[in-house]
Coordinates of C-alpha atoms and ligand atoms in Angstrom, one line a residue:
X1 CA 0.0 0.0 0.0
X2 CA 1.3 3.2 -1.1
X3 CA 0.7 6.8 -0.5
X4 CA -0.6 8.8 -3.0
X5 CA -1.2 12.9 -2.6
X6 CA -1.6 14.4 0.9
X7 CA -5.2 14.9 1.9
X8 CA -4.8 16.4 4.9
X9 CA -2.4 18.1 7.1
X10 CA -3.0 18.6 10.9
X11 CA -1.4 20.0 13.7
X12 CA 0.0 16.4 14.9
X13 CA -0.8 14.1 11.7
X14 CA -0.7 14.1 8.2
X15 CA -3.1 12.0 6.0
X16 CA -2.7 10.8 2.9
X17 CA -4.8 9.1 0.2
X18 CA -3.7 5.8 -1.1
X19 CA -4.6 3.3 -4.2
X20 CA -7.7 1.9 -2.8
X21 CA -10.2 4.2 -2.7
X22 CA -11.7 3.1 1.4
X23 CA -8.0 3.4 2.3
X24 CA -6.1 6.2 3.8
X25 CA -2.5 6.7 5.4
X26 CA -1.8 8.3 8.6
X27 CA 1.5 9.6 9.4
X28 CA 2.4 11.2 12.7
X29 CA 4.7 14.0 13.4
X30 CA 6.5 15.3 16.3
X31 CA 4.8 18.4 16.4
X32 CA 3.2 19.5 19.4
X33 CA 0.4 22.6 19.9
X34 CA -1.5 23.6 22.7
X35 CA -4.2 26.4 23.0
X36 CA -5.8 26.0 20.0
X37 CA -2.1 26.6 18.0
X38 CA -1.1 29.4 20.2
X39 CA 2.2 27.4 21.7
X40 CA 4.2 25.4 19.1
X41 CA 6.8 23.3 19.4
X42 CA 7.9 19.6 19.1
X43 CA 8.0 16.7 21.4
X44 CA 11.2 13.9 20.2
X45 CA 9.8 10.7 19.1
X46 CA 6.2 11.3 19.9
X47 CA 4.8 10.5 16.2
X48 CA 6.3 7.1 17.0
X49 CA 5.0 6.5 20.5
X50 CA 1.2 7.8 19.6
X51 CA 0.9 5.9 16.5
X52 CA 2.5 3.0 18.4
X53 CA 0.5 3.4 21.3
X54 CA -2.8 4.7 19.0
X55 CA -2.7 1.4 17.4
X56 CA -2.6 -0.8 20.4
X57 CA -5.6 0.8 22.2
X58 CA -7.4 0.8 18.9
X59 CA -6.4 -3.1 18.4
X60 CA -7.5 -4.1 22.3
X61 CA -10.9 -1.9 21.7
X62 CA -11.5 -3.7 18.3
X63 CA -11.5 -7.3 20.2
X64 CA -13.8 -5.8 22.8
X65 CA -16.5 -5.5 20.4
X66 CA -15.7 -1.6 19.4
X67 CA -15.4 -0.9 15.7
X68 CA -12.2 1.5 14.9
X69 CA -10.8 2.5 11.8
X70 CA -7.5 0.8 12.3
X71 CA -6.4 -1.5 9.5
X72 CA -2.4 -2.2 9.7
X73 CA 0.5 -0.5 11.1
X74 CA 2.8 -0.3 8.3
X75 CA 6.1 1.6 9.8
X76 CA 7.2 3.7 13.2
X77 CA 5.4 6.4 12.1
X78 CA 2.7 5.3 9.3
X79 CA -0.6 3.8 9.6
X80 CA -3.3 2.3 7.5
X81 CA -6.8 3.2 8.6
X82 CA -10.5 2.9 6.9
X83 CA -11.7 5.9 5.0
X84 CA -14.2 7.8 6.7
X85 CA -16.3 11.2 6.7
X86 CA -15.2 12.8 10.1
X87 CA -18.6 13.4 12.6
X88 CA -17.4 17.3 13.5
X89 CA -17.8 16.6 17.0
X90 CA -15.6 15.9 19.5
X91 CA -16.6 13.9 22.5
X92 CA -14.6 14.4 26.1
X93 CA -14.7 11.8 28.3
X94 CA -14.2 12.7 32.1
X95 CA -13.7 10.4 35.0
X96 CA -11.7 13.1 37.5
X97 CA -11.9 16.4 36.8
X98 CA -8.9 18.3 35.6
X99 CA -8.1 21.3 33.1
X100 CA -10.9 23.0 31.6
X101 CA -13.9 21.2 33.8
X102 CA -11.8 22.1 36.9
X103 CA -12.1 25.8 35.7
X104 CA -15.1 26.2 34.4
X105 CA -17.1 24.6 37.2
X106 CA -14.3 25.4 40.3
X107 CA -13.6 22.0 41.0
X108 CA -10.2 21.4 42.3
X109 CA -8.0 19.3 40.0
X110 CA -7.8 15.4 41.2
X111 CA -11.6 15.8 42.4
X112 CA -13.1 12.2 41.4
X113 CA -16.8 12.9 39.5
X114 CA -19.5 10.4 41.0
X115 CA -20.5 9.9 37.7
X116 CA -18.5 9.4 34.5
X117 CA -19.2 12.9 32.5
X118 CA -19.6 13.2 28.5
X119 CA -18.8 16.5 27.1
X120 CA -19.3 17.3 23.6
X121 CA -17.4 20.4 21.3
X122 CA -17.9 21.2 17.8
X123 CA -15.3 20.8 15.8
X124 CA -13.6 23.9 14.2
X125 CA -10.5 25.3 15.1
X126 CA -11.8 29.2 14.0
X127 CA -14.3 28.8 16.9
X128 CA -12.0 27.5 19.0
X129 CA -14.3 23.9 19.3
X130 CA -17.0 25.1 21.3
X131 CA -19.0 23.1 24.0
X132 CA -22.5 22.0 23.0
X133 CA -24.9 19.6 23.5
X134 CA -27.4 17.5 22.0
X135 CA -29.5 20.1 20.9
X136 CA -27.2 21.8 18.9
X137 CA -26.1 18.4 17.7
X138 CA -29.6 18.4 16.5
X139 CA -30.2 22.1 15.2
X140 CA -26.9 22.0 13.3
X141 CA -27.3 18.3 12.3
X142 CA -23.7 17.3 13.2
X143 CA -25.6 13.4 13.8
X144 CA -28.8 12.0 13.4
X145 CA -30.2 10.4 16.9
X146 CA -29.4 7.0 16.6
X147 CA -25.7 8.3 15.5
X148 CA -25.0 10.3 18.7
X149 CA -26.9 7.6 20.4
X150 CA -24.0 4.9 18.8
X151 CA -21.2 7.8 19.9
X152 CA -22.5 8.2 23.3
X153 CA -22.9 4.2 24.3
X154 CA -19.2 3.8 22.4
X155 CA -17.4 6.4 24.3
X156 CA -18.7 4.8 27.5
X157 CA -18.0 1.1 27.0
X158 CA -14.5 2.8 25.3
X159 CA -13.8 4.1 29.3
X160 CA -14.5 1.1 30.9
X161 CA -12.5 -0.9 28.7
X162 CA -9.8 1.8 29.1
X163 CA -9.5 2.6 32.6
X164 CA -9.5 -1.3 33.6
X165 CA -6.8 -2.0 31.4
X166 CA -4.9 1.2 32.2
X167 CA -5.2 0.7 35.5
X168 CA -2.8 -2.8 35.8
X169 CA -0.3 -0.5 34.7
X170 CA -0.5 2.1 37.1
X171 CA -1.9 4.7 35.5
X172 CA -5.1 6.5 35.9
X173 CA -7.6 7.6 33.0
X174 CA -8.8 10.9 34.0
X175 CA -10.1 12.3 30.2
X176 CA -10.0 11.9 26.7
X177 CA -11.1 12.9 23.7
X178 CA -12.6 10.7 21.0
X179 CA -13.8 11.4 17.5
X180 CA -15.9 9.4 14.9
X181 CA -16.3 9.0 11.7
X182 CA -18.8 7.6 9.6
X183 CA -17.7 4.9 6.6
X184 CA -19.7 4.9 3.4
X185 CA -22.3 2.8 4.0
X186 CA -22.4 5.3 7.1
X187 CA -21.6 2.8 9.9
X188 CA -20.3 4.9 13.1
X189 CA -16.4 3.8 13.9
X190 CA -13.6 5.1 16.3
X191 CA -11.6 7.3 14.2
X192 CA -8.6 9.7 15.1
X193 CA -5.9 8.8 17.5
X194 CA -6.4 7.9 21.6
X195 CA -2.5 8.6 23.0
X196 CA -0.7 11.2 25.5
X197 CA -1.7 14.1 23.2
X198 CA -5.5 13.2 23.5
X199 CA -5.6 11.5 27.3
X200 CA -4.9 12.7 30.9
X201 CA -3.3 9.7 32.4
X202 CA -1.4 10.1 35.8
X203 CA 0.4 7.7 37.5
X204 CA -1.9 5.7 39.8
X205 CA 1.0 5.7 42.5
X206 CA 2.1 9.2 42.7
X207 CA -0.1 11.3 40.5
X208 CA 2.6 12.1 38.5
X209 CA 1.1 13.6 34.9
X210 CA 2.6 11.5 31.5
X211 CA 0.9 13.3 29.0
X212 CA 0.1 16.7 27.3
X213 CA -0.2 18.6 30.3
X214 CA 4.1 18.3 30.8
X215 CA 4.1 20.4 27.6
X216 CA 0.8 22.6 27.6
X217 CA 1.7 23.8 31.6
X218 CA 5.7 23.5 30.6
X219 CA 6.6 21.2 33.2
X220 CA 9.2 19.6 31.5
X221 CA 10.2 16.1 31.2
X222 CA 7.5 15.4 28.3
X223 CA 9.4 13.2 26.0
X224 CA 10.4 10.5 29.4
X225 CA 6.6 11.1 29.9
X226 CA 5.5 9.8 26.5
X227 CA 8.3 7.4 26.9
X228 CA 7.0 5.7 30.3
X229 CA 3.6 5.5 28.7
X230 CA 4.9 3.3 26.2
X231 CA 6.9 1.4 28.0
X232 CA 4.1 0.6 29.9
X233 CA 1.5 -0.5 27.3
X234 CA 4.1 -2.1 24.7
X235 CA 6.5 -3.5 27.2
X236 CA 9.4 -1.3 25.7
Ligands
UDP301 N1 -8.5 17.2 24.4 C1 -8.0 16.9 23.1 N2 -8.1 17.9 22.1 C2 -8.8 19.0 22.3 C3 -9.3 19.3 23.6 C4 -9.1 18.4 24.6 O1 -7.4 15.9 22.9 O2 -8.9 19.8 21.3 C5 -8.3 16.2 25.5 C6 -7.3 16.7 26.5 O3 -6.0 16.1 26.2 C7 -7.9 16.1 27.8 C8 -9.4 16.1 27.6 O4 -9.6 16.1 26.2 O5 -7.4 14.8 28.0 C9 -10.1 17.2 28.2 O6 -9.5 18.4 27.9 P1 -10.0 19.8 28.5 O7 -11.4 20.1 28.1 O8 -9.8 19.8 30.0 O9 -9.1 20.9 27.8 P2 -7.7 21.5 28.2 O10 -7.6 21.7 29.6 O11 -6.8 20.4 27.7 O12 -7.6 22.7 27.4

């Protein structure tokens, strides 16, 4: 499988087209925003560790009865995934409250929510991906019912799944962000990536953050971060 012309260049991935027609080509870069593209910079390796890491969530989530759009890893960097027509919505998944949730409703960072939140933003960087909610989901018809129904039930299952498996290797699923995309016989799948730069995980033991936040509240130490992650899904 081969790539073709670029289709698409993001602030973390580029996709391309390939031969087959349901087939596209993700490749992953080291570059790392924050703010909606107000800080820039780059984070070593970390194409490599979210497609790595991408793919194996994606894969253990497949088995689990959760269709994705992965179809084959095909180098450090490069993926082949199905072709699909992104649903502009962008679904946040929260099990502790952190970052924007902590400020918008005063909730002190690390405060465990009695009930798993779903958040949903549209999608469009000019706007800087506003929240909304079903409503507008219906008034701008982003989905129809039964599709947001099929989001809402797969982002839920999608945290269990998650946070028990995390969990056995000590880290903590606190959010994430998932988007899906429709194929063209309009089934809903998992699309996009699930990795450091879209995930809070801290470290179950001492709280420690390995993920975006290093970068986004210059912490420092991001690229061990990303590293340790790895090392702990993929064993290296
Ligand atoms: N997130 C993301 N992309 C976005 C916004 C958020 O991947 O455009 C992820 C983020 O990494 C975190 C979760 O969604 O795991 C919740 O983010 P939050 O709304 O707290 O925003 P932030 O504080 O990161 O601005």
């Amino acid at each position: 499988m081969k790539k073709t012309t670029l289709l698409y260049e993001g602030k973390a991935k580029k996709v391309f087209k390939t031969e087959d027609e349901n087939l596209l080509i993700v490749d992953y870069k080291d570059d790392a925003t924050a703010f909606d593209g107000k800080k820039k910079g780059a984070i070593n390796d970390k194409g490599i560790i979210n497609n790595r890491v991408t793919n194996h969530l994606m894969q253990y989530l497949e088995k689990n009865g959760i269709p994705t759009h992965f179809v084959k890893e095909i180098s450090d960097r490069e993926t082949i995934v199905k072709k699909v027509s992104i649903i502009p919505i962008e679904v946040i998944v929260r099990n502790i409250a952190a970052g924007s949730l902590s400020k918008r409703l005063g909730l002190e960072e690390g405060t465990k929510l009695s009930k798993t939140v779903l958040e949903y933003c549209y999608k469009d960087d000019s706007l800087g991906d506003p929240m909304i909610n079903e409503y507008h989901i219906a008034a701008m018809e982003l989905a129809t019912e039964d599709e947001l129904k099929a989001i809402a039930e797969y982002s839920f299952k999608v945290n269990d799944l998650l946070t028990e498996y995390l969990i056995d290797l000590g880290i903590e699923l606190v959010d994430f962000k998932l988007e899906f995309g429709k194929t063209s016989d309009g089934t809903v799948i998992l699309s996009d990536e699930i990795s450091p730069d879209t995930c809070r995980f801290w470290d179950s033991k001492t709280g420690e953050k390995l993920d975006k936040d290093r970068f986004r509240r210059d912490l420092g130490g991001e690229e061990d971060a990303y590293k340790e992650i790895m090392r702990r899904l993929l064993g290296e």
